[in-house]
Amino acid sequence: MTTPSSTFPIDPADMPGLKSWLATQNDQGHLRSVDINEILIGPDVLLELPAVLQRAGALPGKIILLVMDETPMLRDEVDLKPFVQALLDKAGYHVQPLWLKGDQYGLVHADFEQVERVQQAITGETALVALGAGTLTDIAKHAAYLYDQEHSEQAEMVYICCQTANSVTAFAANMAVFLKDGVKRTISSRYPTAIISDLRVLVSAPKAMTEAGLGDCCARFVAYGDWYLASALGVVDLYSEVPLALLANLDTILLEHAEGISQRSHEGEAVVARALLLAGIAQSIVNMSAPISGTEHVISHVLDILADHYRRRLALHGAQVGIATITAAQFYQHFLDSFDPRKITIDACYLDDALLQARIRNLFTAIDPSGAMGRECWSDYSKKLALWRRNRARFERFCTDWQTIHRPKLAALVRPPQVVHTILARAGAPLTPQELEPPISQEEYDFAVQNGHFIRMRFVLGDLLYFLAQAML
Ligand SMILES: [Zn+2]
């Protein structure tokens, strides 16, 4: 019988163990430290919130800015938000609730107005507790980050993350995702002082949220290929397999637990929690989301842009990512099976900048006639293009070494589409864009698949396939 804590080689709930393991991996000094004091995972860990605050130095009598959205939430049969307020009241804290307002569907968006609202409510006497899922977490953490930046003479403020769903990798990450001119951008932020992952809360969240979290961590199965590819082609400086080691055996673990995840067992929920927390830490130690964000994430980001344009409710981020991971894994499988450097003309892989700029402008004009979105995308894409051009010798070497070095390496890093499909199917997660809530048409999905690589600076397989397609015309 294996316990959930023994499934991953490194348990995020054992912070001292994780930190000392990381220290042994950091021989070249390129890894960032994990500045989280503690992570609690278990069926009753929410009850320890007052003790966690005290260990962080926030003693009874202090003001707790409790950030929440207006979505009703349960912990088993109990109404969660009044429960947490009462818990803090009883421990002698002064609770100051801050309710973030959602759109017409009740969804709170990660934008800087929300961050400002939270930041303005923080004082030198405040400790921050975020009680919510991914977006609320990003808003609260970034408000704490900006407050710290403005008060650098003070100690970092106490910010506790009480995650209410196993939906995304944001909880343990020191980065946040916000909209810039309608395009999602990941920016530096801060770690929480502590994270409370209460299994009774997590299993009480809608099942679709846990399925989405599962989809979000499946990104690792293709994103690592993208990161390696970018590194082999010289378009990214840092590449490390320490984040990969943190997520070792992820496919085996998820395959084994997918049914438990579907049944919402505490054990299954704890596996998703650990996977998401490790994924958040995996990106933070290299200070970029690359280990768990590549082709599949840019596809999901374009779907969000389209939903916003059509004023449609956003589907869950991780649910989109899961489906897009199957697609990206299919691309990898095809690429590994069929790429033959002898059949391409290298010259043809270097397109005229003006032509690409016009293409990006045209793509986004229909969605954003002001042109701001097209400019934002071109500003990122042009940097990638310049690196691609400058490192042409690397691509030539990549072609020479394809069969001996890069093909086997990529095949080891990515997972076949059947593996991703089986994990998601066993857990009952959506497998096609039409199964998303709300459903997405095949036409829109195909648009996102074809154009996702144009919106961001990070080099992904889609970029290479686009250049190769020109070279094979
Ligand atoms: Zn994600």
Coordinates of C-alpha atoms and ligand atoms in Angstrom, one line a residue:
M1 CA 0.0 0.0 0.0
T2 CA 1.5 3.3 -1.0
T3 CA 0.5 6.5 0.8
P4 CA 0.0 9.7 -1.3
S5 CA 3.1 11.3 0.3
S6 CA 5.3 8.4 -1.0
T7 CA 4.1 8.7 -4.6
F8 CA 6.3 11.7 -5.5
P9 CA 10.0 11.5 -4.9
I10 CA 9.9 14.9 -3.2
D11 CA 6.9 15.8 -1.0
P12 CA 6.0 19.5 -1.2
A13 CA 4.5 19.1 2.3
D14 CA 8.0 18.4 3.6
M15 CA 9.4 21.9 3.0
P16 CA 12.7 21.3 4.9
G17 CA 13.3 18.1 2.8
L18 CA 12.4 19.8 -0.4
K19 CA 14.8 22.7 0.4
S20 CA 17.7 20.5 1.2
W21 CA 17.1 18.4 -1.9
L22 CA 17.1 21.5 -3.9
A23 CA 20.4 22.7 -2.3
T24 CA 22.1 19.5 -3.5
Q25 CA 20.8 20.1 -7.1
N26 CA 21.9 23.7 -7.3
D27 CA 25.6 23.1 -8.1
Q28 CA 25.8 25.8 -10.8
G29 CA 23.8 28.3 -8.7
H30 CA 21.3 29.0 -11.4
L31 CA 18.3 27.9 -9.3
R32 CA 16.2 30.2 -7.2
S33 CA 15.4 29.4 -3.6
V34 CA 11.9 28.3 -2.5
D35 CA 10.8 31.0 0.0
I36 CA 7.8 29.1 1.4
N37 CA 7.8 28.4 5.1
E38 CA 5.5 25.5 5.0
I39 CA 2.8 23.6 3.0
L40 CA 0.1 21.7 4.8
I41 CA -1.8 19.0 2.9
G42 CA -4.4 16.9 4.7
P43 CA -8.1 16.5 5.5
D44 CA -8.1 18.9 8.4
V45 CA -5.2 21.3 7.8
L46 CA -7.5 24.3 7.5
L47 CA -8.0 24.1 11.2
E48 CA -4.4 25.0 11.6
L49 CA -4.7 28.4 9.9
P50 CA -4.4 30.3 13.2
A51 CA -1.3 28.2 14.2
V52 CA 0.2 28.8 10.7
L53 CA -0.3 32.6 11.1
Q54 CA 1.3 32.5 14.5
R55 CA 4.3 30.5 13.2
A56 CA 4.6 33.2 10.5
G57 CA 4.7 35.9 13.1
A58 CA 1.1 37.2 12.7
L59 CA -0.1 37.0 16.3
P60 CA -3.7 37.2 17.6
G61 CA -4.9 40.8 17.6
K62 CA -3.5 41.4 14.1
I63 CA -5.8 42.4 11.2
I64 CA -6.3 39.7 8.7
L65 CA -7.3 40.9 5.3
L66 CA -9.3 37.9 4.1
V67 CA -9.6 38.1 0.3
M68 CA -12.4 36.1 -1.3
D69 CA -14.7 36.1 -4.3
E70 CA -18.5 35.8 -4.2
T71 CA -18.7 32.2 -5.2
P72 CA -20.3 30.1 -2.5
M73 CA -18.0 27.3 -1.3
L74 CA -18.3 24.3 1.0
R75 CA -16.1 22.3 3.2
D76 CA -18.0 19.0 3.3
E77 CA -21.4 20.3 4.3
V78 CA -20.2 23.5 5.9
D79 CA -20.3 27.0 4.3
L80 CA -16.6 27.6 3.9
K81 CA -16.2 31.4 4.0
P82 CA -18.1 32.0 7.3
F83 CA -16.3 29.0 8.7
V84 CA -12.9 30.6 8.1
Q85 CA -14.0 33.9 9.4
A86 CA -15.2 32.3 12.6
L87 CA -12.0 30.3 12.9
L88 CA -9.9 33.4 12.8
D89 CA -12.3 35.4 15.0
K90 CA -12.2 32.7 17.6
A91 CA -8.4 32.7 17.5
G92 CA -8.4 36.4 18.4
Y93 CA -7.8 38.0 14.9
H94 CA -9.6 41.0 13.5
V95 CA -11.0 39.8 10.3
Q96 CA -11.4 42.3 7.5
P97 CA -13.2 40.5 4.6
L98 CA -12.4 41.8 1.1
W99 CA -14.8 40.5 -1.6
L100 CA -13.6 40.7 -5.2
K101 CA -16.4 41.2 -7.7
G102 CA -16.8 39.0 -10.8
D103 CA -18.0 39.7 -14.3
Q104 CA -21.6 38.9 -15.4
Y105 CA -20.8 35.2 -15.0
G106 CA -19.4 35.7 -11.5
L107 CA -15.9 35.1 -12.7
V108 CA -13.1 37.3 -11.3
H109 CA -10.5 38.3 -13.9
A110 CA -6.8 38.6 -13.1
D111 CA -6.4 42.3 -13.9
F112 CA -4.5 45.1 -12.3
E113 CA -7.6 46.9 -11.0
Q114 CA -8.3 43.9 -8.8
V115 CA -4.7 43.9 -7.6
E116 CA -5.0 47.6 -6.8
R117 CA -8.1 47.1 -4.7
V118 CA -6.3 44.5 -2.6
Q119 CA -3.1 46.5 -2.3
Q120 CA -5.0 49.6 -1.1
A121 CA -6.5 47.6 1.7
I122 CA -3.1 46.5 3.0
T123 CA -1.5 48.4 5.9
G124 CA 1.6 47.7 8.0
E125 CA -0.7 45.9 10.5
T126 CA -2.2 43.5 8.0
A127 CA -1.6 39.9 7.3
L128 CA -3.1 38.6 4.1
V129 CA -5.1 35.4 3.7
A130 CA -6.3 34.5 0.2
L131 CA -9.2 32.0 0.3
G132 CA -9.9 31.1 -3.3
A133 CA -8.7 29.4 -6.5
G134 CA -6.1 30.4 -9.1
T135 CA -7.2 33.8 -10.2
L136 CA -7.9 35.1 -6.7
T137 CA -4.5 33.7 -5.6
D138 CA -2.7 35.5 -8.4
I139 CA -4.4 38.8 -7.5
A140 CA -3.8 38.5 -3.8
K141 CA -0.2 37.3 -4.1
H142 CA 0.6 40.1 -6.5
A143 CA -0.9 42.7 -4.2
A144 CA 1.3 41.4 -1.5
Y145 CA 4.3 41.5 -3.9
L146 CA 3.7 45.1 -4.9
Y147 CA 3.1 46.1 -1.2
D148 CA 6.5 44.5 -0.3
Q149 CA 8.2 46.3 -3.2
E150 CA 6.8 49.7 -2.0
H151 CA 7.8 48.9 1.6
S152 CA 11.2 47.3 1.1
E153 CA 12.4 48.7 4.5
Q154 CA 9.9 46.4 6.2
A155 CA 10.0 42.6 6.5
E156 CA 8.0 40.7 3.8
M157 CA 4.3 40.8 4.7
V158 CA 2.6 37.6 5.8
Y159 CA 0.5 36.1 3.0
I160 CA -1.1 32.7 3.5
C161 CA -2.7 30.9 0.5
C162 CA -5.7 28.7 1.4
Q163 CA -6.4 27.0 -1.9
T164 CA -10.1 26.2 -2.4
A165 CA -9.7 24.1 -5.6
N166 CA -7.1 21.9 -7.2
S167 CA -7.5 23.9 -10.4
V168 CA -4.1 25.4 -11.5
T169 CA -0.4 25.5 -10.7
A170 CA -0.6 29.1 -9.3
F171 CA -0.7 28.3 -5.6
A172 CA 3.0 27.6 -5.0
A173 CA 4.4 29.7 -7.8
N174 CA 6.2 33.0 -7.3
M175 CA 4.8 34.2 -10.6
A176 CA 1.4 35.5 -11.6
V177 CA -0.6 35.6 -14.9
F178 CA -2.2 38.9 -15.9
L179 CA -3.7 40.4 -19.1
K180 CA -1.7 42.9 -21.0
D181 CA -3.4 44.5 -24.0
G182 CA -5.7 41.5 -24.0
V183 CA -2.9 38.9 -24.0
K184 CA -1.9 36.7 -21.1
R185 CA 1.5 37.4 -19.7
T186 CA 3.4 35.7 -16.8
I187 CA 5.1 38.2 -14.5
S188 CA 7.4 37.9 -11.5
S189 CA 5.5 38.0 -8.2
R190 CA 6.1 36.3 -4.8
Y191 CA 5.7 33.1 -2.9
P192 CA 3.1 32.7 -0.2
T193 CA 4.5 32.5 3.3
A194 CA 2.5 29.2 3.7
I195 CA 0.0 27.2 1.8
I196 CA -2.9 25.3 3.2
S197 CA -4.3 22.5 1.0
D198 CA -7.2 21.2 3.0
L199 CA -8.5 18.0 1.3
R200 CA -12.1 18.5 2.6
V201 CA -12.2 21.8 0.9
L202 CA -10.6 20.5 -2.3
V203 CA -13.0 17.6 -2.6
S204 CA -15.9 19.9 -2.1
A205 CA -14.9 22.1 -5.1
P206 CA -16.7 21.3 -8.4
K207 CA -15.2 18.2 -10.0
A208 CA -14.5 20.1 -13.2
M209 CA -11.9 22.2 -11.2
T210 CA -9.9 19.1 -10.1
E211 CA -10.1 17.8 -13.7
A212 CA -8.8 21.1 -14.8
G213 CA -5.9 21.0 -12.4
L214 CA -5.1 17.5 -13.7
G215 CA -5.1 19.0 -17.2
D216 CA -2.8 21.9 -16.1
C217 CA -0.1 19.6 -14.7
C218 CA -0.3 17.3 -17.8
A219 CA 1.3 20.2 -19.6
R220 CA 4.6 18.9 -18.3
F221 CA 4.3 16.0 -20.8
V222 CA 4.8 18.3 -23.8
A223 CA 6.1 21.6 -22.4
Y224 CA 9.4 20.0 -21.5
G225 CA 9.9 19.1 -25.1
D226 CA 9.3 22.7 -26.1
W227 CA 11.8 24.0 -23.5
Y228 CA 14.5 21.5 -24.6
L229 CA 13.8 22.3 -28.3
A230 CA 14.2 26.1 -27.6
S231 CA 17.5 25.4 -25.7
A232 CA 18.9 23.2 -28.5
L233 CA 18.1 25.9 -31.0
G234 CA 19.7 28.6 -28.9
V235 CA 16.6 30.7 -28.4
V236 CA 16.5 30.4 -24.6
D237 CA 19.4 30.8 -22.3
L238 CA 18.5 28.6 -19.3
Y239 CA 17.6 24.9 -19.5
S240 CA 17.5 22.7 -16.4
E241 CA 16.2 19.2 -15.6
V242 CA 15.9 19.9 -11.9
P243 CA 12.2 20.9 -12.4
L244 CA 11.8 17.6 -14.3
A245 CA 13.2 15.7 -11.4
L246 CA 10.7 17.4 -9.1
L247 CA 7.9 16.0 -11.3
A248 CA 9.5 12.6 -11.8
N249 CA 7.1 9.7 -12.4
L250 CA 4.2 12.1 -13.0
D251 CA 2.8 10.0 -15.8
T252 CA 2.9 6.7 -13.7
I253 CA 1.4 8.5 -10.7
L254 CA -1.4 10.1 -12.6
L255 CA -2.3 6.9 -14.5
E256 CA -2.4 5.0 -11.2
H257 CA -4.5 7.6 -9.4
A258 CA -6.8 8.9 -12.2
E259 CA -9.8 6.8 -11.1
G260 CA -9.4 7.9 -7.5
I261 CA -9.2 11.5 -8.8
S262 CA -12.4 10.9 -10.7
Q263 CA -14.1 9.5 -7.5
R264 CA -12.9 12.5 -5.5
S265 CA -11.2 10.4 -2.9
H266 CA -8.9 12.3 -0.5
E267 CA -6.0 10.2 -1.8
G268 CA -6.7 11.2 -5.4
E269 CA -7.2 14.8 -4.4
A270 CA -4.0 14.8 -2.5
V271 CA -2.1 13.5 -5.6
V272 CA -3.5 16.4 -7.7
A273 CA -2.6 18.9 -5.0
R274 CA 1.0 17.6 -4.8
A275 CA 1.4 17.6 -8.5
L276 CA 0.1 21.2 -8.8
L277 CA 2.2 22.4 -5.9
L278 CA 5.3 20.8 -7.3
A279 CA 4.6 22.2 -10.8
G280 CA 4.3 25.7 -9.3
I281 CA 7.7 25.2 -7.5
A282 CA 9.2 23.6 -10.7
Q283 CA 8.6 26.9 -12.6
S284 CA 9.6 29.2 -9.8
I285 CA 13.0 27.7 -9.2
V286 CA 14.0 28.5 -12.8
N287 CA 12.0 31.8 -12.7
M288 CA 10.1 30.9 -15.8
S289 CA 7.0 28.9 -16.6
A290 CA 8.7 26.9 -19.3
P291 CA 8.8 23.5 -17.5
I292 CA 5.0 23.4 -17.5
S293 CA 4.0 25.9 -20.2
G294 CA 4.6 25.5 -23.9
T295 CA 2.5 24.8 -27.0
E296 CA -0.5 23.7 -24.9
H297 CA -0.6 27.0 -22.9
V298 CA -0.4 29.3 -25.9
I299 CA -3.3 27.4 -27.4
S300 CA -5.3 27.9 -24.2
H301 CA -4.4 31.6 -24.1
V302 CA -5.7 32.1 -27.7
L303 CA -8.9 30.4 -26.7
D304 CA -9.2 32.9 -23.8
I305 CA -8.6 35.8 -26.2
L306 CA -11.4 34.5 -28.5
A307 CA -13.8 34.0 -25.6
D308 CA -13.1 37.5 -24.5
H309 CA -13.7 38.8 -28.0
Y310 CA -17.0 37.0 -28.3
R311 CA -18.0 38.0 -24.7
R312 CA -18.3 34.4 -23.8
R313 CA -17.6 32.9 -20.5
L314 CA -14.1 31.5 -20.2
A315 CA -13.8 27.7 -20.0
L316 CA -11.5 26.5 -17.2
H317 CA -7.8 27.2 -18.0
G318 CA -6.6 23.7 -17.0
A319 CA -9.4 21.9 -19.0
Q320 CA -8.3 23.8 -22.1
V321 CA -4.7 23.0 -21.3
G322 CA -5.4 19.3 -20.9
I323 CA -7.1 19.0 -24.3
A324 CA -4.3 21.1 -25.9
T325 CA -1.8 18.8 -24.4
I326 CA -3.3 15.9 -26.3
T327 CA -3.0 17.9 -29.5
A328 CA 0.6 19.0 -28.8
A329 CA 1.5 15.4 -27.9
Q330 CA 0.1 14.4 -31.3
F331 CA 2.3 17.0 -33.0
Y332 CA 5.3 15.7 -31.2
Q333 CA 4.5 12.1 -32.2
H334 CA 4.2 13.1 -35.8
F335 CA 7.3 15.3 -35.7
L336 CA 9.4 12.6 -34.1
D337 CA 8.2 10.0 -36.6
S338 CA 8.5 12.1 -39.8
F339 CA 11.0 15.0 -39.4
D340 CA 13.8 14.4 -41.9
P341 CA 16.3 17.2 -42.1
R342 CA 17.4 16.0 -45.5
K343 CA 14.1 17.0 -47.0
I344 CA 14.2 20.7 -46.0
T345 CA 15.8 23.8 -47.4
I346 CA 17.3 25.6 -44.4
D347 CA 17.2 29.0 -46.2
A348 CA 13.5 28.8 -46.6
C349 CA 13.0 28.5 -42.8
Y350 CA 14.1 32.2 -42.4
L351 CA 11.1 34.3 -43.5
D352 CA 11.0 38.0 -44.1
D353 CA 10.1 40.0 -40.9
A354 CA 7.8 42.3 -42.7
L355 CA 5.8 39.4 -44.0
L356 CA 5.4 37.9 -40.5
Q357 CA 4.6 41.2 -39.0
A358 CA 1.8 41.7 -41.5
R359 CA 0.5 38.1 -40.8
I360 CA 0.3 38.8 -37.0
R361 CA -1.3 42.1 -37.6
N362 CA -4.0 40.5 -39.8
L363 CA -4.6 37.7 -37.4
F364 CA -5.5 40.0 -34.6
T365 CA -7.2 42.9 -36.4
A366 CA -10.5 41.1 -36.5
I367 CA -10.3 40.4 -32.7
D368 CA -8.9 43.8 -31.7
P369 CA -9.3 46.5 -34.4
S370 CA -7.4 49.0 -32.2
G371 CA -4.3 47.1 -33.1
A372 CA -3.0 47.0 -29.5
M373 CA -3.1 43.2 -29.3
G374 CA -1.3 42.7 -32.6
R375 CA 1.4 45.2 -31.5
E376 CA 1.8 43.4 -28.1
C377 CA 2.1 40.0 -29.9
W378 CA 4.6 41.3 -32.5
S379 CA 6.7 42.9 -29.7
D380 CA 7.2 39.5 -28.2
Y381 CA 7.3 37.5 -31.4
S382 CA 9.9 39.7 -33.1
K383 CA 12.3 39.1 -30.2
K384 CA 11.9 35.3 -30.8
L385 CA 12.4 35.8 -34.5
A386 CA 15.6 37.7 -34.0
L387 CA 17.0 34.9 -31.8
W388 CA 15.9 32.3 -34.3
R389 CA 17.7 34.2 -37.1
R390 CA 20.8 34.9 -35.0
N391 CA 21.2 31.2 -34.0
R392 CA 20.9 29.7 -37.5
A393 CA 24.1 27.7 -37.0
R394 CA 22.4 26.0 -34.0
F395 CA 19.5 24.9 -36.2
E396 CA 21.9 23.6 -38.8
R397 CA 23.7 21.6 -36.1
F398 CA 20.3 20.5 -34.7
C399 CA 19.5 19.0 -38.2
T400 CA 22.9 17.3 -38.4
D401 CA 22.4 15.8 -34.9
W402 CA 18.7 15.0 -35.2
Q403 CA 18.8 11.2 -35.3
T404 CA 21.7 10.8 -32.9
I405 CA 21.0 13.3 -30.2
H406 CA 17.8 15.4 -30.4
R407 CA 15.2 12.9 -31.6
P408 CA 15.9 10.4 -28.8
K409 CA 16.2 13.2 -26.2
L410 CA 12.8 14.7 -27.2
A411 CA 11.2 11.2 -27.3
A412 CA 12.3 10.7 -23.7
L413 CA 11.0 14.1 -22.6
V414 CA 7.6 14.1 -24.1
R415 CA 4.8 11.5 -23.6
P416 CA 2.7 10.0 -26.3
P417 CA -0.8 11.4 -26.8
Q418 CA -2.3 8.1 -25.7
V419 CA -0.8 8.5 -22.2
V420 CA -2.3 12.0 -21.8
H421 CA -5.6 10.9 -23.2
T422 CA -5.8 7.9 -20.9
I423 CA -5.0 10.0 -17.8
L424 CA -7.7 12.6 -18.7
A425 CA -10.2 9.9 -19.8
R426 CA -9.9 7.9 -16.6
A427 CA -10.4 11.0 -14.5
G428 CA -13.5 11.9 -16.6
A429 CA -11.9 15.2 -17.8
P430 CA -13.0 16.8 -21.1
L431 CA -11.1 15.3 -24.1
T432 CA -12.3 17.6 -27.0
P433 CA -13.0 21.3 -27.3
Q434 CA -16.7 20.5 -27.8
E435 CA -16.7 18.9 -24.3
L436 CA -15.5 22.1 -22.6
E437 CA -17.9 24.2 -20.6
P438 CA -18.9 26.3 -22.5
P439 CA -18.1 24.2 -25.6
I440 CA -15.6 25.6 -28.2
S441 CA -16.1 25.0 -31.9
Q442 CA -13.5 23.0 -33.9
E443 CA -13.0 26.1 -36.0
E444 CA -11.9 28.3 -33.1
Y445 CA -9.8 25.5 -31.6
D446 CA -8.0 25.0 -34.9
F447 CA -7.4 28.7 -35.1
A448 CA -5.8 28.6 -31.6
V449 CA -3.7 25.6 -32.5
Q450 CA -2.4 27.2 -35.7
N451 CA -1.7 30.6 -34.3
G452 CA -0.8 30.1 -30.6
H453 CA 2.9 30.4 -31.2
F454 CA 2.5 33.9 -32.6
I455 CA 1.4 35.4 -29.3
R456 CA 4.4 34.8 -27.1
M457 CA 8.1 35.1 -27.0
R458 CA 8.7 31.5 -25.9
F459 CA 9.8 29.2 -28.7
V460 CA 7.6 26.1 -29.0
L461 CA 7.2 23.2 -31.4
G462 CA 4.6 25.2 -33.3
D463 CA 7.2 27.8 -34.2
L464 CA 9.5 25.2 -35.7
L465 CA 6.6 23.4 -37.5
Y466 CA 5.6 26.8 -39.0
F467 CA 9.1 27.5 -40.3
L468 CA 9.4 23.9 -41.6
A469 CA 6.1 24.1 -43.4
Q470 CA 7.4 27.1 -45.3
A471 CA 10.6 25.1 -46.1
M472 CA 8.6 22.2 -47.6
L473 CA 6.4 24.2 -49.9
Ligands
ZN1 ZN -1.5 26.6 -16.6

